Amino acid sequence: EIQGVRLKKITITQGASKFVLSGEMNKPKQLPDYITQLSQEEVFSGISFEMLELYRDNENNRSIGFTLATKSE
């Protein structure tokens, strides 16, 4: 668990071969640690994230939203 990083939505498609994770964080510098931690989880073994999108969360101007996705086949 990384303090201040919250996962809001997980989408799994294409027979569990494509993952899209969406969430928010207070400090963008926390995201690399979060991604490293995810890569160490068994469910993400062998999975590579290819797309990262950052955006200002309109509901809470203090938070930065993110979307992290695996390669689309």
JSON list of N, CA, C and O in Angstrom, two decimals, residues 13-51:
[
{"chain": "A", "resi": 13, "resn": "THR", "atom": "N", "xyz": [-10.23, -6.77, -19.83]},
{"chain": "A", "resi": 13, "resn": "THR", "atom": "CA", "xyz": [-10.89, -7.14, -21.09]},
{"chain": "A", "resi": 13, "resn": "THR", "atom": "C", "xyz": [-10.02, -8.10, -21.87]},
{"chain": "A", "resi": 13, "resn": "THR", "atom": "O", "xyz": [-8.91, -8.44, -21.46]},
{"chain": "A", "resi": 14, "resn": "GLN", "atom": "N", "xyz": [-10.51, -8.50, -23.04]},
{"chain": "A", "resi": 14, "resn": "GLN", "atom": "CA", "xyz": [-9.79, -9.37, -23.97]},
{"chain": "A", "resi": 14, "resn": "GLN", "atom": "C", "xyz": [-9.30, -10.64, -23.29]},
{"chain": "A", "resi": 14, "resn": "GLN", "atom": "O", "xyz": [-8.13, -11.00, -23.35]},
{"chain": "A", "resi": 15, "resn": "GLY", "atom": "N", "xyz": [-10.24, -11.34, -22.61]},
{"chain": "A", "resi": 15, "resn": "GLY", "atom": "CA", "xyz": [-9.88, -12.59, -21.97]},
{"chain": "A", "resi": 15, "resn": "GLY", "atom": "C", "xyz": [-8.83, -12.44, -20.89]},
{"chain": "A", "resi": 15, "resn": "GLY", "atom": "O", "xyz": [-7.94, -13.27, -20.75]},
{"chain": "A", "resi": 16, "resn": "ALA", "atom": "N", "xyz": [-8.92, -11.37, -20.12]},
{"chain": "A", "resi": 16, "resn": "ALA", "atom": "CA", "xyz": [-8.00, -11.07, -19.02]},
{"chain": "A", "resi": 16, "resn": "ALA", "atom": "C", "xyz": [-6.59, -10.76, -19.50]},
{"chain": "A", "resi": 16, "resn": "ALA", "atom": "O", "xyz": [-5.63, -10.86, -18.74]},
{"chain": "A", "resi": 17, "resn": "SER", "atom": "N", "xyz": [-6.43, -10.34, -20.75]},
{"chain": "A", "resi": 17, "resn": "SER", "atom": "CA", "xyz": [-5.10, -9.99, -21.25]},
{"chain": "A", "resi": 17, "resn": "SER", "atom": "C", "xyz": [-4.86, -8.48, -21.30]},
{"chain": "A", "resi": 17, "resn": "SER", "atom": "O", "xyz": [-3.74, -8.04, -21.51]},
{"chain": "A", "resi": 18, "resn": "LYS", "atom": "N", "xyz": [-5.90, -7.67, -21.10]},
{"chain": "A", "resi": 18, "resn": "LYS", "atom": "CA", "xyz": [-5.75, -6.22, -21.08]},
{"chain": "A", "resi": 18, "resn": "LYS", "atom": "C", "xyz": [-6.29, -5.68, -19.76]},
{"chain": "A", "resi": 18, "resn": "LYS", "atom": "O", "xyz": [-7.40, -5.99, -19.37]},
{"chain": "A", "resi": 19, "resn": "PHE", "atom": "N", "xyz": [-5.45, -4.91, -19.08]},
{"chain": "A", "resi": 19, "resn": "PHE", "atom": "CA", "xyz": [-5.82, -4.29, -17.81]},
{"chain": "A", "resi": 19, "resn": "PHE", "atom": "C", "xyz": [-5.78, -2.78, -17.95]},
{"chain": "A", "resi": 19, "resn": "PHE", "atom": "O", "xyz": [-4.85, -2.24, -18.55]},
{"chain": "A", "resi": 20, "resn": "VAL", "atom": "N", "xyz": [-6.77, -2.10, -17.40]},
{"chain": "A", "resi": 20, "resn": "VAL", "atom": "CA", "xyz": [-6.76, -0.65, -17.30]},
{"chain": "A", "resi": 20, "resn": "VAL", "atom": "C", "xyz": [-7.07, -0.31, -15.85]},
{"chain": "A", "resi": 20, "resn": "VAL", "atom": "O", "xyz": [-8.08, -0.74, -15.30]},
{"chain": "A", "resi": 21, "resn": "LEU", "atom": "N", "xyz": [-6.17, 0.42, -15.22]},
{"chain": "A", "resi": 21, "resn": "LEU", "atom": "CA", "xyz": [-6.31, 0.82, -13.82]},
{"chain": "A", "resi": 21, "resn": "LEU", "atom": "C", "xyz": [-6.46, 2.34, -13.78]},
{"chain": "A", "resi": 21, "resn": "LEU", "atom": "O", "xyz": [-5.68, 3.06, -14.41]},
{"chain": "A", "resi": 22, "resn": "SER", "atom": "N", "xyz": [-7.44, 2.82, -13.04]},
{"chain": "A", "resi": 22, "resn": "SER", "atom": "CA", "xyz": [-7.65, 4.26, -12.89]},
{"chain": "A", "resi": 22, "resn": "SER", "atom": "C", "xyz": [-7.69, 4.60, -11.41]},
{"chain": "A", "resi": 22, "resn": "SER", "atom": "O", "xyz": [-8.24, 3.85, -10.60]},
{"chain": "A", "resi": 23, "resn": "GLY", "atom": "N", "xyz": [-7.13, 5.75, -11.08]},
{"chain": "A", "resi": 23, "resn": "GLY", "atom": "CA", "xyz": [-7.12, 6.16, -9.68]},
{"chain": "A", "resi": 23, "resn": "GLY", "atom": "C", "xyz": [-6.73, 7.60, -9.52]},
{"chain": "A", "resi": 23, "resn": "GLY", "atom": "O", "xyz": [-6.75, 8.37, -10.48]},
{"chain": "A", "resi": 24, "resn": "GLU", "atom": "N", "xyz": [-6.37, 7.95, -8.31]},
{"chain": "A", "resi": 24, "resn": "GLU", "atom": "CA", "xyz": [-5.96, 9.31, -8.01]},
{"chain": "A", "resi": 24, "resn": "GLU", "atom": "C", "xyz": [-4.88, 9.29, -6.94]},
{"chain": "A", "resi": 24, "resn": "GLU", "atom": "O", "xyz": [-4.72, 8.30, -6.21]},
{"chain": "A", "resi": 25, "resn": "MET", "atom": "N", "xyz": [-4.13, 10.36, -6.88]},
{"chain": "A", "resi": 25, "resn": "MET", "atom": "CA", "xyz": [-3.04, 10.46, -5.91]},
{"chain": "A", "resi": 25, "resn": "MET", "atom": "C", "xyz": [-2.88, 11.91, -5.50]},
{"chain": "A", "resi": 25, "resn": "MET", "atom": "O", "xyz": [-3.29, 12.83, -6.22]},
{"chain": "A", "resi": 26, "resn": "ASN", "atom": "N", "xyz": [-2.28, 12.10, -4.35]},
{"chain": "A", "resi": 26, "resn": "ASN", "atom": "CA", "xyz": [-2.03, 13.45, -3.85]},
{"chain": "A", "resi": 26, "resn": "ASN", "atom": "C", "xyz": [-0.72, 14.00, -4.38]},
{"chain": "A", "resi": 26, "resn": "ASN", "atom": "O", "xyz": [-0.61, 15.19, -4.63]},
{"chain": "A", "resi": 27, "resn": "LYS", "atom": "N", "xyz": [0.26, 13.11, -4.56]},
{"chain": "A", "resi": 27, "resn": "LYS", "atom": "CA", "xyz": [1.59, 13.54, -5.00]},
{"chain": "A", "resi": 27, "resn": "LYS", "atom": "C", "xyz": [2.03, 12.67, -6.17]},
{"chain": "A", "resi": 27, "resn": "LYS", "atom": "O", "xyz": [2.23, 11.47, -6.01]},
{"chain": "A", "resi": 28, "resn": "PRO", "atom": "N", "xyz": [2.21, 13.24, -7.36]},
{"chain": "A", "resi": 28, "resn": "PRO", "atom": "CA", "xyz": [2.61, 12.45, -8.53]},
{"chain": "A", "resi": 28, "resn": "PRO", "atom": "C", "xyz": [3.89, 11.65, -8.33]},
{"chain": "A", "resi": 28, "resn": "PRO", "atom": "O", "xyz": [4.06, 10.60, -8.93]},
{"chain": "A", "resi": 29, "resn": "LYS", "atom": "N", "xyz": [4.78, 12.11, -7.47]},
{"chain": "A", "resi": 29, "resn": "LYS", "atom": "CA", "xyz": [6.03, 11.38, -7.26]},
{"chain": "A", "resi": 29, "resn": "LYS", "atom": "C", "xyz": [5.80, 10.01, -6.61]},
{"chain": "A", "resi": 29, "resn": "LYS", "atom": "O", "xyz": [6.70, 9.17, -6.59]},
{"chain": "A", "resi": 30, "resn": "GLN", "atom": "N", "xyz": [4.59, 9.75, -6.11]},
{"chain": "A", "resi": 30, "resn": "GLN", "atom": "CA", "xyz": [4.26, 8.46, -5.51]},
{"chain": "A", "resi": 30, "resn": "GLN", "atom": "C", "xyz": [3.98, 7.39, -6.55]},
{"chain": "A", "resi": 30, "resn": "GLN", "atom": "O", "xyz": [4.06, 6.20, -6.25]},
{"chain": "A", "resi": 31, "resn": "LEU", "atom": "N", "xyz": [3.64, 7.78, -7.76]},
{"chain": "A", "resi": 31, "resn": "LEU", "atom": "CA", "xyz": [3.20, 6.82, -8.77]},
{"chain": "A", "resi": 31, "resn": "LEU", "atom": "C", "xyz": [4.27, 5.79, -9.16]},
{"chain": "A", "resi": 31, "resn": "LEU", "atom": "O", "xyz": [3.95, 4.61, -9.27]},
{"chain": "A", "resi": 32, "resn": "PRO", "atom": "N", "xyz": [5.53, 6.16, -9.36]},
{"chain": "A", "resi": 32, "resn": "PRO", "atom": "CA", "xyz": [6.53, 5.13, -9.69]},
{"chain": "A", "resi": 32, "resn": "PRO", "atom": "C", "xyz": [6.62, 4.03, -8.63]},
{"chain": "A", "resi": 32, "resn": "PRO", "atom": "O", "xyz": [6.73, 2.85, -8.97]},
{"chain": "A", "resi": 33, "resn": "ASP", "atom": "N", "xyz": [6.54, 4.40, -7.35]},
{"chain": "A", "resi": 33, "resn": "ASP", "atom": "CA", "xyz": [6.57, 3.40, -6.30]},
{"chain": "A", "resi": 33, "resn": "ASP", "atom": "C", "xyz": [5.34, 2.50, -6.36]},
{"chain": "A", "resi": 33, "resn": "ASP", "atom": "O", "xyz": [5.42, 1.30, -6.14]},
{"chain": "A", "resi": 34, "resn": "TYR", "atom": "N", "xyz": [4.20, 3.08, -6.68]},
{"chain": "A", "resi": 34, "resn": "TYR", "atom": "CA", "xyz": [2.96, 2.31, -6.80]},
{"chain": "A", "resi": 34, "resn": "TYR", "atom": "C", "xyz": [3.06, 1.31, -7.95]},
{"chain": "A", "resi": 34, "resn": "TYR", "atom": "O", "xyz": [2.69, 0.15, -7.80]},
{"chain": "A", "resi": 35, "resn": "ILE", "atom": "N", "xyz": [3.56, 1.75, -9.10]},
{"chain": "A", "resi": 35, "resn": "ILE", "atom": "CA", "xyz": [3.71, 0.86, -10.26]},
{"chain": "A", "resi": 35, "resn": "ILE", "atom": "C", "xyz": [4.70, -0.27, -9.93]},
{"chain": "A", "resi": 35, "resn": "ILE", "atom": "O", "xyz": [4.46, -1.43, -10.28]},
{"chain": "A", "resi": 36, "resn": "THR", "atom": "N", "xyz": [5.78, 0.06, -9.26]},
{"chain": "A", "resi": 36, "resn": "THR", "atom": "CA", "xyz": [6.75, -0.97, -8.85]},
{"chain": "A", "resi": 36, "resn": "THR", "atom": "C", "xyz": [6.09, -1.99, -7.93]},
{"chain": "A", "resi": 36, "resn": "THR", "atom": "O", "xyz": [6.27, -3.20, -8.09]},
{"chain": "A", "resi": 37, "resn": "GLN", "atom": "N", "xyz": [5.30, -1.52, -7.00]},
{"chain": "A", "resi": 37, "resn": "GLN", "atom": "CA", "xyz": [4.61, -2.41, -6.08]},
{"chain": "A", "resi": 37, "resn": "GLN", "atom": "C", "xyz": [3.62, -3.30, -6.84]},
{"chain": "A", "resi": 37, "resn": "GLN", "atom": "O", "xyz": [3.53, -4.50, -6.57]},
{"chain": "A", "resi": 38, "resn": "LEU", "atom": "N", "xyz": [2.89, -2.73, -7.79]},
{"chain": "A", "resi": 38, "resn": "LEU", "atom": "CA", "xyz": [1.96, -3.53, -8.59]},
{"chain": "A", "resi": 38, "resn": "LEU", "atom": "C", "xyz": [2.68, -4.64, -9.34]},
{"chain": "A", "resi": 38, "resn": "LEU", "atom": "O", "xyz": [2.20, -5.77, -9.41]},
{"chain": "A", "resi": 39, "resn": "SER", "atom": "N", "xyz": [3.83, -4.32, -9.91]},
{"chain": "A", "resi": 39, "resn": "SER", "atom": "CA", "xyz": [4.57, -5.31, -10.70]},
{"chain": "A", "resi": 39, "resn": "SER", "atom": "C", "xyz": [5.05, -6.48, -9.86]},
{"chain": "A", "resi": 39, "resn": "SER", "atom": "O", "xyz": [5.35, -7.55, -10.40]},
{"chain": "A", "resi": 40, "resn": "GLN", "atom": "N", "xyz": [5.09, -6.31, -8.55]},
{"chain": "A", "resi": 40, "resn": "GLN", "atom": "CA", "xyz": [5.52, -7.38, -7.66]},
{"chain": "A", "resi": 40, "resn": "GLN", "atom": "C", "xyz": [4.36, -8.28, -7.22]},
{"chain": "A", "resi": 40, "resn": "GLN", "atom": "O", "xyz": [4.59, -9.31, -6.60]},
{"chain": "A", "resi": 41, "resn": "GLU", "atom": "N", "xyz": [3.13, -7.88, -7.55]},
{"chain": "A", "resi": 41, "resn": "GLU", "atom": "CA", "xyz": [1.95, -8.69, -7.21]},
{"chain": "A", "resi": 41, "resn": "GLU", "atom": "C", "xyz": [1.83, -9.85, -8.20]},
{"chain": "A", "resi": 41, "resn": "GLU", "atom": "O", "xyz": [2.03, -9.67, -9.40]},
{"chain": "A", "resi": 42, "resn": "GLU", "atom": "N", "xyz": [1.48, -11.02, -7.70]},
{"chain": "A", "resi": 42, "resn": "GLU", "atom": "CA", "xyz": [1.41, -12.22, -8.53]},
{"chain": "A", "resi": 42, "resn": "GLU", "atom": "C", "xyz": [0.44, -12.05, -9.71]},
{"chain": "A", "resi": 42, "resn": "GLU", "atom": "O", "xyz": [0.73, -12.49, -10.82]},
{"chain": "A", "resi": 43, "resn": "VAL", "atom": "N", "xyz": [-0.67, -11.39, -9.49]},
{"chain": "A", "resi": 43, "resn": "VAL", "atom": "CA", "xyz": [-1.67, -11.22, -10.56]},
{"chain": "A", "resi": 43, "resn": "VAL", "atom": "C", "xyz": [-1.11, -10.43, -11.75]},
{"chain": "A", "resi": 43, "resn": "VAL", "atom": "O", "xyz": [-1.56, -10.60, -12.88]},
{"chain": "A", "resi": 44, "resn": "PHE", "atom": "N", "xyz": [-0.10, -9.59, -11.53]},
{"chain": "A", "resi": 44, "resn": "PHE", "atom": "CA", "xyz": [0.50, -8.80, -12.60]},
{"chain": "A", "resi": 44, "resn": "PHE", "atom": "C", "xyz": [1.82, -9.37, -13.10]},
{"chain": "A", "resi": 44, "resn": "PHE", "atom": "O", "xyz": [2.53, -8.73, -13.86]},
{"chain": "A", "resi": 45, "resn": "SER", "atom": "N", "xyz": [2.14, -10.59, -12.69]},
{"chain": "A", "resi": 45, "resn": "SER", "atom": "CA", "xyz": [3.37, -11.24, -13.13]},
{"chain": "A", "resi": 45, "resn": "SER", "atom": "C", "xyz": [3.38, -11.37, -14.65]},
{"chain": "A", "resi": 45, "resn": "SER", "atom": "O", "xyz": [2.44, -11.88, -15.24]},
{"chain": "A", "resi": 46, "resn": "GLY", "atom": "N", "xyz": [4.44, -10.86, -15.28]},
{"chain": "A", "resi": 46, "resn": "GLY", "atom": "CA", "xyz": [4.56, -10.93, -16.73]},
{"chain": "A", "resi": 46, "resn": "GLY", "atom": "C", "xyz": [3.77, -9.88, -17.49]},
{"chain": "A", "resi": 46, "resn": "GLY", "atom": "O", "xyz": [3.77, -9.85, -18.71]},
{"chain": "A", "resi": 47, "resn": "ILE", "atom": "N", "xyz": [3.09, -9.00, -16.78]},
{"chain": "A", "resi": 47, "resn": "ILE", "atom": "CA", "xyz": [2.28, -7.94, -17.40]},
{"chain": "A", "resi": 47, "resn": "ILE", "atom": "C", "xyz": [3.13, -6.67, -17.50]},
{"chain": "A", "resi": 47, "resn": "ILE", "atom": "O", "xyz": [3.78, -6.27, -16.55]},
{"chain": "A", "resi": 48, "resn": "SER", "atom": "N", "xyz": [3.09, -6.05, -18.68]},
{"chain": "A", "resi": 48, "resn": "SER", "atom": "CA", "xyz": [3.80, -4.78, -18.87]},
{"chain": "A", "resi": 48, "resn": "SER", "atom": "C", "xyz": [2.79, -3.67, -19.11]},
{"chain": "A", "resi": 48, "resn": "SER", "atom": "O", "xyz": [1.90, -3.80, -19.95]},
{"chain": "A", "resi": 49, "resn": "PHE", "atom": "N", "xyz": [2.92, -2.60, -18.36]},
{"chain": "A", "resi": 49, "resn": "PHE", "atom": "CA", "xyz": [2.07, -1.43, -18.57]},
{"chain": "A", "resi": 49, "resn": "PHE", "atom": "C", "xyz": [2.74, -0.56, -19.62]},
{"chain": "A", "resi": 49, "resn": "PHE", "atom": "O", "xyz": [3.92, -0.29, -19.56]},
{"chain": "A", "resi": 50, "resn": "GLU", "atom": "N", "xyz": [1.94, -0.14, -20.61]},
{"chain": "A", "resi": 50, "resn": "GLU", "atom": "CA", "xyz": [2.47, 0.61, -21.73]},
{"chain": "A", "resi": 50, "resn": "GLU", "atom": "C", "xyz": [1.98, 2.05, -21.79]},
{"chain": "A", "resi": 50, "resn": "GLU", "atom": "O", "xyz": [2.65, 2.91, -22.34]},
{"chain": "A", "resi": 51, "resn": "MET", "atom": "N", "xyz": [0.82, 2.33, -21.23]},
{"chain": "A", "resi": 51, "resn": "MET", "atom": "CA", "xyz": [0.23, 3.66, -21.36]},
{"chain": "A", "resi": 51, "resn": "MET", "atom": "C", "xyz": [-0.02, 4.24, -19.97]},
{"chain": "A", "resi": 51, "resn": "MET", "atom": "O", "xyz": [-0.55, 3.57, -19.09]}
]
